[in-house]
Amino acid sequence: MISVIIPTHNRCRLLEASLESLAVQTLPKDQFEVVVVDDGSTDGTRELCARVSARLSLRHITIAKSGTAAAKNLGIFLAACPLVLFFDDDDVAAPGLLAAHVRAHEQHAAQEVAVLGYTTWAAALAVSPVMEYVTEIGQFLFAYRNLRDGQVLDFTYFWAGRVSCKRSLLVRHAIFAQEFRAAAIEDIELGYRLSK
């Protein structure tokens, strides 16, 4: 039902926690796949993916260092499921994450609907003043303070580390612009083109 696309580059230690959280989802394992697009890692990512694939439907593809947008695009075209969820390699999923995204798309079946998932800092993480400023005060990234469940959002909330959409929407209309390399720029720019 849903393909989880994870671009990664030399973050094996963080990726391990991400993959472990996906291995314990409430959505049955035969209902989702994980596609790890390894953007030229040299840190043991390949070996980690080989180990975890015994417990999870996981495909690991390595490409020459090309950037996050290129890795996400390859993931889109390799995905086998009708829904895709973009997931960051440093995120840890709550057990019901994938089931919640699938339910939301069942309730909102139109092709042009994307679903923004909720992200917060891990409880064990010490939130620095800079981290708090970025999310809560300045609201530059992952700012949920003024959002409510079910709200219709504009393209600036197409955050491709916590958003899911129909794969067909991307394949038919737009993929990530690979010339953008700064964090979140390629996400919002794609959201803008899709909104048109």
PDB file of N, CA and C in Angstrom, residues 60-164:
ATOM      1  N   HIS A  60      17.746  -1.589  -1.116  1.00  0.00           N
ATOM      2  CA  HIS A  60      18.834  -0.634  -0.944  1.00  0.00           C
ATOM      3  C   HIS A  60      19.497  -0.447  -2.294  1.00  0.00           C
ATOM      4  N   ILE A  61      19.514   0.792  -2.744  1.00  0.00           N
ATOM      5  CA  ILE A  61      20.121   1.127  -4.019  1.00  0.00           C
ATOM      6  C   ILE A  61      21.191   2.180  -3.772  1.00  0.00           C
ATOM      7  N   THR A  62      22.381   1.967  -4.302  1.00  0.00           N
ATOM      8  CA  THR A  62      23.468   2.934  -4.161  1.00  0.00           C
ATOM      9  C   THR A  62      23.662   3.668  -5.471  1.00  0.00           C
ATOM     10  N   ILE A  63      23.796   4.994  -5.363  1.00  0.00           N
ATOM     11  CA  ILE A  63      24.093   5.819  -6.527  1.00  0.00           C
ATOM     12  C   ILE A  63      25.342   6.649  -6.214  1.00  0.00           C
ATOM     13  N   ALA A  64      25.981   7.162  -7.258  1.00  0.00           N
ATOM     14  CA  ALA A  64      27.086   8.109  -7.056  1.00  0.00           C
ATOM     15  C   ALA A  64      26.501   9.362  -6.413  1.00  0.00           C
ATOM     16  N   LYS A  65      27.274  10.036  -5.581  1.00  0.00           N
ATOM     17  CA  LYS A  65      26.794  11.219  -4.864  1.00  0.00           C
ATOM     18  C   LYS A  65      26.155  12.198  -5.847  1.00  0.00           C
ATOM     19  N   SER A  66      24.830  12.400  -5.681  1.00  0.00           N
ATOM     20  CA  SER A  66      24.061  13.226  -6.615  1.00  0.00           C
ATOM     21  C   SER A  66      23.144  14.222  -5.927  1.00  0.00           C
ATOM     22  N   GLY A  67      23.019  14.128  -4.599  1.00  0.00           N
ATOM     23  CA  GLY A  67      22.150  15.046  -3.872  1.00  0.00           C
ATOM     24  C   GLY A  67      20.827  14.407  -3.479  1.00  0.00           C
ATOM     25  N   THR A  68      20.195  15.026  -2.493  1.00  0.00           N
ATOM     26  CA  THR A  68      18.942  14.500  -1.939  1.00  0.00           C
ATOM     27  C   THR A  68      17.823  14.438  -2.967  1.00  0.00           C
ATOM     28  N   ALA A  69      17.695  15.479  -3.789  1.00  0.00           N
ATOM     29  CA  ALA A  69      16.617  15.503  -4.781  1.00  0.00           C
ATOM     30  C   ALA A  69      16.739  14.331  -5.750  1.00  0.00           C
ATOM     31  N   ALA A  70      17.950  14.058  -6.214  1.00  0.00           N
ATOM     32  CA  ALA A  70      18.162  12.934  -7.132  1.00  0.00           C
ATOM     33  C   ALA A  70      17.830  11.609  -6.449  1.00  0.00           C
ATOM     34  N   ALA A  71      18.216  11.475  -5.190  1.00  0.00           N
ATOM     35  CA  ALA A  71      17.923  10.243  -4.449  1.00  0.00           C
ATOM     36  C   ALA A  71      16.417  10.060  -4.273  1.00  0.00           C
ATOM     37  N   LYS A  72      15.715  11.131  -3.948  1.00  0.00           N
ATOM     38  CA  LYS A  72      14.251  11.048  -3.804  1.00  0.00           C
ATOM     39  C   LYS A  72      13.596  10.682  -5.131  1.00  0.00           C
ATOM     40  N   ASN A  73      14.064  11.286  -6.220  1.00  0.00           N
ATOM     41  CA  ASN A  73      13.489  10.990  -7.531  1.00  0.00           C
ATOM     42  C   ASN A  73      13.663   9.526  -7.898  1.00  0.00           C
ATOM     43  N   LEU A  74      14.842   8.999  -7.673  1.00  0.00           N
ATOM     44  CA  LEU A  74      15.060   7.584  -7.967  1.00  0.00           C
ATOM     45  C   LEU A  74      14.124   6.727  -7.115  1.00  0.00           C
ATOM     46  N   GLY A  75      13.967   7.093  -5.856  1.00  0.00           N
ATOM     47  CA  GLY A  75      13.045   6.371  -4.983  1.00  0.00           C
ATOM     48  C   GLY A  75      11.620   6.363  -5.516  1.00  0.00           C
ATOM     49  N   ILE A  76      11.181   7.494  -6.064  1.00  0.00           N
ATOM     50  CA  ILE A  76       9.831   7.573  -6.641  1.00  0.00           C
ATOM     51  C   ILE A  76       9.663   6.538  -7.743  1.00  0.00           C
ATOM     52  N   PHE A  77      10.636   6.450  -8.619  1.00  0.00           N
ATOM     53  CA  PHE A  77      10.512   5.560  -9.772  1.00  0.00           C
ATOM     54  C   PHE A  77      10.778   4.098  -9.423  1.00  0.00           C
ATOM     55  N   LEU A  78      11.443   3.850  -8.312  1.00  0.00           N
ATOM     56  CA  LEU A  78      11.645   2.470  -7.865  1.00  0.00           C
ATOM     57  C   LEU A  78      10.494   1.969  -7.001  1.00  0.00           C
ATOM     58  N   ALA A  79       9.708   2.882  -6.445  1.00  0.00           N
ATOM     59  CA  ALA A  79       8.621   2.508  -5.542  1.00  0.00           C
ATOM     60  C   ALA A  79       7.604   1.624  -6.263  1.00  0.00           C
ATOM     61  N   ALA A  80       7.145   0.590  -5.577  1.00  0.00           N
ATOM     62  CA  ALA A  80       6.193  -0.348  -6.158  1.00  0.00           C
ATOM     63  C   ALA A  80       4.764  -0.114  -5.687  1.00  0.00           C
ATOM     64  N   CYS A  81       4.569   0.760  -4.722  1.00  0.00           N
ATOM     65  CA  CYS A  81       3.255   0.945  -4.108  1.00  0.00           C
ATOM     66  C   CYS A  81       2.574   2.213  -4.629  1.00  0.00           C
ATOM     67  N   PRO A  82       1.245   2.287  -4.513  1.00  0.00           N
ATOM     68  CA  PRO A  82       0.524   3.464  -5.009  1.00  0.00           C
ATOM     69  C   PRO A  82       0.731   4.728  -4.172  1.00  0.00           C
ATOM     70  N   LEU A  83       1.138   4.579  -2.912  1.00  0.00           N
ATOM     71  CA  LEU A  83       1.429   5.721  -2.054  1.00  0.00           C
ATOM     72  C   LEU A  83       2.917   5.754  -1.768  1.00  0.00           C
ATOM     73  N   VAL A  84       3.471   6.960  -1.650  1.00  0.00           N
ATOM     74  CA  VAL A  84       4.865   7.107  -1.235  1.00  0.00           C
ATOM     75  C   VAL A  84       4.916   8.037  -0.028  1.00  0.00           C
ATOM     76  N   LEU A  85       5.759   7.689   0.914  1.00  0.00           N
ATOM     77  CA  LEU A  85       6.029   8.523   2.079  1.00  0.00           C
ATOM     78  C   LEU A  85       7.511   8.847   2.054  1.00  0.00           C
ATOM     79  N   PHE A  86       7.827  10.127   2.061  1.00  0.00           N
ATOM     80  CA  PHE A  86       9.224  10.538   2.147  1.00  0.00           C
ATOM     81  C   PHE A  86       9.582  10.606   3.621  1.00  0.00           C
ATOM     82  N   PHE A  87      10.697   9.973   3.971  1.00  0.00           N
ATOM     83  CA  PHE A  87      11.094   9.811   5.365  1.00  0.00           C
ATOM     84  C   PHE A  87      12.570  10.153   5.471  1.00  0.00           C
ATOM     85  N   ASP A  88      12.923  10.983   6.431  1.00  0.00           N
ATOM     86  CA  ASP A  88      14.320  11.357   6.596  1.00  0.00           C
ATOM     87  C   ASP A  88      15.095  10.274   7.334  1.00  0.00           C
ATOM     88  N   ASP A  89      16.375  10.169   7.031  1.00  0.00           N
ATOM     89  CA  ASP A  89      17.199   9.115   7.625  1.00  0.00           C
ATOM     90  C   ASP A  89      17.509   9.339   9.099  1.00  0.00           C
ATOM     91  N   ASP A  90      17.111  10.479   9.652  1.00  0.00           N
ATOM     92  CA  ASP A  90      17.301  10.713  11.085  1.00  0.00           C
ATOM     93  C   ASP A  90      15.979  10.740  11.843  1.00  0.00           C
ATOM     94  N   ASP A  91      14.895  10.338  11.193  1.00  0.00           N
ATOM     95  CA  ASP A  91      13.587  10.298  11.847  1.00  0.00           C
ATOM     96  C   ASP A  91      13.310   8.916  12.418  1.00  0.00           C
ATOM     97  N   VAL A  92      12.555   8.898  13.503  1.00  0.00           N
ATOM     98  CA  VAL A  92      12.111   7.653  14.124  1.00  0.00           C
ATOM     99  C   VAL A  92      10.588   7.684  14.107  1.00  0.00           C
ATOM    100  N   ALA A  93       9.987   6.666  13.507  1.00  0.00           N
ATOM    101  CA  ALA A  93       8.538   6.625  13.330  1.00  0.00           C
ATOM    102  C   ALA A  93       7.831   6.067  14.554  1.00  0.00           C
ATOM    103  N   ALA A  94       6.714   6.687  14.915  1.00  0.00           N
ATOM    104  CA  ALA A  94       5.809   6.090  15.897  1.00  0.00           C
ATOM    105  C   ALA A  94       5.243   4.821  15.258  1.00  0.00           C
ATOM    106  N   PRO A  95       4.888   3.811  16.052  1.00  0.00           N
ATOM    107  CA  PRO A  95       4.432   2.539  15.483  1.00  0.00           C
ATOM    108  C   PRO A  95       3.246   2.636  14.523  1.00  0.00           C
ATOM    109  N   GLY A  96       2.389   3.608  14.685  1.00  0.00           N
ATOM    110  CA  GLY A  96       1.216   3.728  13.828  1.00  0.00           C
ATOM    111  C   GLY A  96       1.367   4.691  12.667  1.00  0.00           C
ATOM    112  N   LEU A  97       2.580   5.160  12.404  1.00  0.00           N
ATOM    113  CA  LEU A  97       2.789   6.166  11.361  1.00  0.00           C
ATOM    114  C   LEU A  97       2.276   5.732   9.993  1.00  0.00           C
ATOM    115  N   LEU A  98       2.704   4.586   9.524  1.00  0.00           N
ATOM    116  CA  LEU A  98       2.326   4.160   8.174  1.00  0.00           C
ATOM    117  C   LEU A  98       0.829   3.885   8.079  1.00  0.00           C
ATOM    118  N   ALA A  99       0.254   3.260   9.098  1.00  0.00           N
ATOM    119  CA  ALA A  99      -1.190   3.003   9.102  1.00  0.00           C
ATOM    120  C   ALA A  99      -1.967   4.307   9.049  1.00  0.00           C
ATOM    121  N   ALA A 100      -1.490   5.335   9.750  1.00  0.00           N
ATOM    122  CA  ALA A 100      -2.172   6.633   9.751  1.00  0.00           C
ATOM    123  C   ALA A 100      -2.117   7.286   8.367  1.00  0.00           C
ATOM    124  N   HIS A 101      -0.977   7.198   7.698  1.00  0.00           N
ATOM    125  CA  HIS A 101      -0.881   7.774   6.353  1.00  0.00           C
ATOM    126  C   HIS A 101      -1.793   7.030   5.383  1.00  0.00           C
ATOM    127  N   VAL A 102      -1.829   5.709   5.466  1.00  0.00           N
ATOM    128  CA  VAL A 102      -2.709   4.926   4.585  1.00  0.00           C
ATOM    129  C   VAL A 102      -4.168   5.294   4.838  1.00  0.00           C
ATOM    130  N   ARG A 103      -4.562   5.381   6.104  1.00  0.00           N
ATOM    131  CA  ARG A 103      -5.951   5.763   6.446  1.00  0.00           C
ATOM    132  C   ARG A 103      -6.302   7.138   5.893  1.00  0.00           C
ATOM    133  N   ALA A 104      -5.398   8.091   6.042  1.00  0.00           N
ATOM    134  CA  ALA A 104      -5.656   9.450   5.552  1.00  0.00           C
ATOM    135  C   ALA A 104      -5.880   9.455   4.044  1.00  0.00           C
ATOM    136  N   HIS A 105      -5.105   8.660   3.323  1.00  0.00           N
ATOM    137  CA  HIS A 105      -5.287   8.610   1.862  1.00  0.00           C
ATOM    138  C   HIS A 105      -6.542   7.847   1.474  1.00  0.00           C
ATOM    139  N   GLU A 106      -6.963   6.894   2.277  1.00  0.00           N
ATOM    140  CA  GLU A 106      -8.241   6.224   2.017  1.00  0.00           C
ATOM    141  C   GLU A 106      -9.392   7.212   2.207  1.00  0.00           C
ATOM    142  N   GLN A 107      -9.281   8.085   3.191  1.00  0.00           N
ATOM    143  CA  GLN A 107     -10.319   9.087   3.447  1.00  0.00           C
ATOM    144  C   GLN A 107     -10.290  10.223   2.436  1.00  0.00           C
ATOM    145  N   HIS A 108      -9.135  10.483   1.860  1.00  0.00           N
ATOM    146  CA  HIS A 108      -8.951  11.576   0.891  1.00  0.00           C
ATOM    147  C   HIS A 108      -8.272  10.993  -0.349  1.00  0.00           C
ATOM    148  N   ALA A 109      -9.077  10.333  -1.162  1.00  0.00           N
ATOM    149  CA  ALA A 109      -8.540   9.528  -2.258  1.00  0.00           C
ATOM    150  C   ALA A 109      -8.165  10.313  -3.508  1.00  0.00           C
ATOM    151  N   ALA A 110      -8.485  11.597  -3.579  1.00  0.00           N
ATOM    152  CA  ALA A 110      -8.156  12.379  -4.774  1.00  0.00           C
ATOM    153  C   ALA A 110      -6.653  12.367  -5.021  1.00  0.00           C
ATOM    154  N   GLN A 111      -6.284  12.276  -6.286  1.00  0.00           N
ATOM    155  CA  GLN A 111      -4.868  12.166  -6.644  1.00  0.00           C
ATOM    156  C   GLN A 111      -4.038  13.325  -6.119  1.00  0.00           C
ATOM    157  N   GLU A 112      -4.612  14.529  -6.084  1.00  0.00           N
ATOM    158  CA  GLU A 112      -3.815  15.709  -5.730  1.00  0.00           C
ATOM    159  C   GLU A 112      -3.640  15.930  -4.235  1.00  0.00           C
ATOM    160  N   VAL A 113      -4.135  15.035  -3.411  1.00  0.00           N
ATOM    161  CA  VAL A 113      -4.016  15.199  -1.958  1.00  0.00           C
ATOM    162  C   VAL A 113      -2.694  14.626  -1.457  1.00  0.00           C
ATOM    163  N   ALA A 114      -1.953  15.459  -0.722  1.00  0.00           N
ATOM    164  CA  ALA A 114      -0.759  15.016  -0.001  1.00  0.00           C
ATOM    165  C   ALA A 114      -1.074  15.132   1.487  1.00  0.00           C
ATOM    166  N   VAL A 115      -0.427  14.322   2.295  1.00  0.00           N
ATOM    167  CA  VAL A 115      -0.688  14.298   3.732  1.00  0.00           C
ATOM    168  C   VAL A 115       0.606  14.627   4.473  1.00  0.00           C
ATOM    169  N   LEU A 116       0.537  15.643   5.316  1.00  0.00           N
ATOM    170  CA  LEU A 116       1.678  16.042   6.138  1.00  0.00           C
ATOM    171  C   LEU A 116       1.593  15.338   7.477  1.00  0.00           C
ATOM    172  N   GLY A 117       2.623  14.583   7.808  1.00  0.00           N
ATOM    173  CA  GLY A 117       2.698  13.936   9.113  1.00  0.00           C
ATOM    174  C   GLY A 117       3.302  14.868  10.143  1.00  0.00           C
ATOM    175  N   TYR A 118       3.101  14.536  11.393  1.00  0.00           N
ATOM    176  CA  TYR A 118       3.593  15.353  12.500  1.00  0.00           C
ATOM    177  C   TYR A 118       4.974  14.880  12.933  1.00  0.00           C
ATOM    178  N   THR A 119       5.857  15.833  13.192  1.00  0.00           N
ATOM    179  CA  THR A 119       7.201  15.541  13.670  1.00  0.00           C
ATOM    180  C   THR A 119       7.488  16.410  14.880  1.00  0.00           C
ATOM    181  N   THR A 120       8.136  15.829  15.860  1.00  0.00           N
ATOM    182  CA  THR A 120       8.601  16.594  17.009  1.00  0.00           C
ATOM    183  C   THR A 120       9.965  16.056  17.418  1.00  0.00           C
ATOM    184  N   TRP A 121      10.619  16.752  18.319  1.00  0.00           N
ATOM    185  CA  TRP A 121      11.916  16.300  18.811  1.00  0.00           C
ATOM    186  C   TRP A 121      11.726  15.047  19.657  1.00  0.00           C
ATOM    187  N   ALA A 122      12.654  14.127  19.562  1.00  0.00           N
ATOM    188  CA  ALA A 122      12.621  12.923  20.406  1.00  0.00           C
ATOM    189  C   ALA A 122      12.706  13.333  21.867  1.00  0.00           C
ATOM    190  N   ALA A 123      11.976  12.626  22.720  1.00  0.00           N
ATOM    191  CA  ALA A 123      11.919  12.965  24.145  1.00  0.00           C
ATOM    192  C   ALA A 123      13.307  12.942  24.790  1.00  0.00           C
ATOM    193  N   ALA A 124      14.166  12.048  24.344  1.00  0.00           N
ATOM    194  CA  ALA A 124      15.496  11.914  24.946  1.00  0.00           C
ATOM    195  C   ALA A 124      16.479  12.973  24.454  1.00  0.00           C
ATOM    196  N   LEU A 125      16.088  13.742  23.461  1.00  0.00           N
ATOM    197  CA  LEU A 125      16.981  14.721  22.859  1.00  0.00           C
ATOM    198  C   LEU A 125      16.945  16.032  23.634  1.00  0.00           C
ATOM    199  N   ALA A 126      18.105  16.588  23.907  1.00  0.00           N
ATOM    200  CA  ALA A 126      18.180  17.898  24.554  1.00  0.00           C
ATOM    201  C   ALA A 126      17.949  18.965  23.480  1.00  0.00           C
ATOM    202  N   VAL A 127      16.862  19.698  23.600  1.00  0.00           N
ATOM    203  CA  VAL A 127      16.523  20.725  22.614  1.00  0.00           C
ATOM    204  C   VAL A 127      17.283  22.002  22.952  1.00  0.00           C
ATOM    205  N   SER A 128      18.176  22.386  22.052  1.00  0.00           N
ATOM    206  CA  SER A 128      18.997  23.581  22.262  1.00  0.00           C
ATOM    207  C   SER A 128      18.168  24.827  21.952  1.00  0.00           C
ATOM    208  N   PRO A 129      18.647  25.997  22.394  1.00  0.00           N
ATOM    209  CA  PRO A 129      17.954  27.243  22.042  1.00  0.00           C
ATOM    210  C   PRO A 129      17.836  27.447  20.528  1.00  0.00           C
ATOM    211  N   VAL A 130      18.845  27.031  19.778  1.00  0.00           N
ATOM    212  CA  VAL A 130      18.782  27.164  18.316  1.00  0.00           C
ATOM    213  C   VAL A 130      17.687  26.263  17.748  1.00  0.00           C
ATOM    214  N   MET A 131      17.618  25.031  18.231  1.00  0.00           N
ATOM    215  CA  MET A 131      16.586  24.106  17.767  1.00  0.00           C
ATOM    216  C   MET A 131      15.192  24.658  18.080  1.00  0.00           C
ATOM    217  N   GLU A 132      15.027  25.177  19.281  1.00  0.00           N
ATOM    218  CA  GLU A 132      13.739  25.750  19.673  1.00  0.00           C
ATOM    219  C   GLU A 132      13.401  26.957  18.804  1.00  0.00           C
ATOM    220  N   TYR A 133      14.398  27.773  18.521  1.00  0.00           N
ATOM    221  CA  TYR A 133      14.154  28.957  17.704  1.00  0.00           C
ATOM    222  C   TYR A 133      13.689  28.572  16.297  1.00  0.00           C
ATOM    223  N   VAL A 134      14.358  27.603  15.697  1.00  0.00           N
ATOM    224  CA  VAL A 134      14.040  27.202  14.328  1.00  0.00           C
ATOM    225  C   VAL A 134      12.618  26.663  14.218  1.00  0.00           C
ATOM    226  N   THR A 135      12.180  25.879  15.200  1.00  0.00           N
ATOM    227  CA  THR A 135      10.864  25.246  15.099  1.00  0.00           C
ATOM    228  C   THR A 135       9.741  26.025  15.775  1.00  0.00           C
ATOM    229  N   GLU A 136       9.987  26.578  16.940  1.00  0.00           N
ATOM    230  CA  GLU A 136       8.914  27.179  17.718  1.00  0.00           C
ATOM    231  C   GLU A 136       8.831  28.698  17.603  1.00  0.00           C
ATOM    232  N   ILE A 137       9.939  29.372  17.686  1.00  0.00           N
ATOM    233  CA  ILE A 137       9.917  30.840  17.714  1.00  0.00           C
ATOM    234  C   ILE A 137       9.905  31.393  16.286  1.00  0.00           C
ATOM    235  N   GLY A 138      10.933  31.088  15.517  1.00  0.00           N
ATOM    236  CA  GLY A 138      11.002  31.564  14.132  1.00  0.00           C
ATOM    237  C   GLY A 138      10.106  30.784  13.191  1.00  0.00           C
ATOM    238  N   GLN A 139       9.798  29.548  13.562  1.00  0.00           N
ATOM    239  CA  GLN A 139       8.955  28.641  12.769  1.00  0.00           C
ATOM    240  C   GLN A 139       9.453  28.498  11.333  1.00  0.00           C
ATOM    241  N   PHE A 140      10.767  28.271  11.200  1.00  0.00           N
ATOM    242  CA  PHE A 140      11.368  28.097   9.881  1.00  0.00           C
ATOM    243  C   PHE A 140      11.209  26.674   9.363  1.00  0.00           C
ATOM    244  N   LEU A 141      11.306  25.692  10.242  1.00  0.00           N
ATOM    245  CA  LEU A 141      11.185  24.287   9.872  1.00  0.00           C
ATOM    246  C   LEU A 141      10.282  23.570  10.871  1.00  0.00           C
ATOM    247  N   PHE A 142       9.494  22.649  10.369  1.00  0.00           N
ATOM    248  CA  PHE A 142       8.673  21.762  11.199  1.00  0.00           C
ATOM    249  C   PHE A 142       7.896  22.532  12.254  1.00  0.00           C
ATOM    250  N   ALA A 143       7.266  23.601  11.817  1.00  0.00           N
ATOM    251  CA  ALA A 143       6.504  24.457  12.714  1.00  0.00           C
ATOM    252  C   ALA A 143       5.035  24.056  12.660  1.00  0.00           C
ATOM    253  N   TYR A 144       4.584  23.380  13.682  1.00  0.00           N
ATOM    254  CA  TYR A 144       3.210  22.873  13.723  1.00  0.00           C
ATOM    255  C   TYR A 144       2.311  23.691  14.641  1.00  0.00           C
ATOM    256  N   ARG A 145       2.880  24.670  15.337  1.00  0.00           N
ATOM    257  CA  ARG A 145       2.145  25.399  16.368  1.00  0.00           C
ATOM    258  C   ARG A 145       0.815  25.957  15.874  1.00  0.00           C
ATOM    259  N   ASN A 146       0.764  26.471  14.657  1.00  0.00           N
ATOM    260  CA  ASN A 146      -0.453  27.092  14.140  1.00  0.00           C
ATOM    261  C   ASN A 146      -1.252  26.186  13.207  1.00  0.00           C
ATOM    262  N   LEU A 147      -0.935  24.890  13.197  1.00  0.00           N
ATOM    263  CA  LEU A 147      -1.652  23.946  12.339  1.00  0.00           C
ATOM    264  C   LEU A 147      -2.624  23.119  13.166  1.00  0.00           C
ATOM    265  N   ARG A 148      -3.677  22.655  12.503  1.00  0.00           N
ATOM    266  CA  ARG A 148      -4.620  21.751  13.163  1.00  0.00           C
ATOM    267  C   ARG A 148      -4.870  20.540  12.258  1.00  0.00           C
ATOM    268  N   ASP A 149      -5.211  19.440  12.857  1.00  0.00           N
ATOM    269  CA  ASP A 149      -5.457  18.203  12.126  1.00  0.00           C
ATOM    270  C   ASP A 149      -6.566  18.416  11.094  1.00  0.00           C
ATOM    271  N   GLY A 150      -6.330  17.989   9.878  1.00  0.00           N
ATOM    272  CA  GLY A 150      -7.316  18.100   8.814  1.00  0.00           C
ATOM    273  C   GLY A 150      -7.288  19.410   8.058  1.00  0.00           C
ATOM    274  N   GLN A 151      -6.451  20.330   8.460  1.00  0.00           N
ATOM    275  CA  GLN A 151      -6.369  21.636   7.814  1.00  0.00           C
ATOM    276  C   GLN A 151      -5.821  21.493   6.400  1.00  0.00           C
ATOM    277  N   VAL A 152      -6.370  22.259   5.466  1.00  0.00           N
ATOM    278  CA  VAL A 152      -5.844  22.301   4.101  1.00  0.00           C
ATOM    279  C   VAL A 152      -4.698  23.317   4.098  1.00  0.00           C
ATOM    280  N   LEU A 153      -3.529  22.854   3.654  1.00  0.00           N
ATOM    281  CA  LEU A 153      -2.311  23.677   3.699  1.00  0.00           C
ATOM    282  C   LEU A 153      -1.881  24.065   2.300  1.00  0.00           C
ATOM    283  N   ASP A 154      -1.071  25.098   2.212  1.00  0.00           N
ATOM    284  CA  ASP A 154      -0.545  25.496   0.908  1.00  0.00           C
ATOM    285  C   ASP A 154       0.764  24.750   0.615  1.00  0.00           C
ATOM    286  N   PHE A 155       1.358  25.067  -0.523  1.00  0.00           N
ATOM    287  CA  PHE A 155       2.536  24.337  -0.995  1.00  0.00           C
ATOM    288  C   PHE A 155       3.741  24.464  -0.075  1.00  0.00           C
ATOM    289  N   THR A 156       3.774  25.483   0.776  1.00  0.00           N
ATOM    290  CA  THR A 156       4.937  25.668   1.649  1.00  0.00           C
ATOM    291  C   THR A 156       5.033  24.594   2.725  1.00  0.00           C
ATOM    292  N   TYR A 157       4.008  23.757   2.848  1.00  0.00           N
ATOM    293  CA  TYR A 157       4.014  22.669   3.831  1.00  0.00           C
ATOM    294  C   TYR A 157       4.279  21.307   3.183  1.00  0.00           C
ATOM    295  N   PHE A 158       4.777  21.310   1.959  1.00  0.00           N
ATOM    296  CA  PHE A 158       5.153  20.048   1.318  1.00  0.00           C
ATOM    297  C   PHE A 158       6.559  19.705   1.799  1.00  0.00           C
ATOM    298  N   TRP A 159       6.625  19.180   3.020  1.00  0.00           N
ATOM    299  CA  TRP A 159       7.896  18.870   3.672  1.00  0.00           C
ATOM    300  C   TRP A 159       8.225  17.407   3.410  1.00  0.00           C
ATOM    301  N   ALA A 160       9.085  17.152   2.470  1.00  0.00           N
ATOM    302  CA  ALA A 160       9.346  15.787   2.019  1.00  0.00           C
ATOM    303  C   ALA A 160      10.299  15.034   2.932  1.00  0.00           C
ATOM    304  N   GLY A 161       9.982  14.987   4.162  1.00  0.00           N
ATOM    305  CA  GLY A 161      10.624  14.117   5.126  1.00  0.00           C
ATOM    306  C   GLY A 161       9.519  13.603   6.038  1.00  0.00           C
ATOM    307  N   ARG A 162       8.318  14.109   5.767  1.00  0.00           N
ATOM    308  CA  ARG A 162       7.157  13.722   6.577  1.00  0.00           C
ATOM    309  C   ARG A 162       5.866  13.852   5.797  1.00  0.00           C
ATOM    310  N   VAL A 163       5.949  13.838   4.461  1.00  0.00           N
ATOM    311  CA  VAL A 163       4.749  13.965   3.642  1.00  0.00           C
ATOM    312  C   VAL A 163       4.572  12.709   2.798  1.00  0.00           C
ATOM    313  N   SER A 164       3.309  12.335   2.613  1.00  0.00           N
ATOM    314  CA  SER A 164       2.995  11.226   1.721  1.00  0.00           C
ATOM    315  C   SER A 164       2.055  11.729   0.630  1.00  0.00           C
TER     316      SER A 164
END
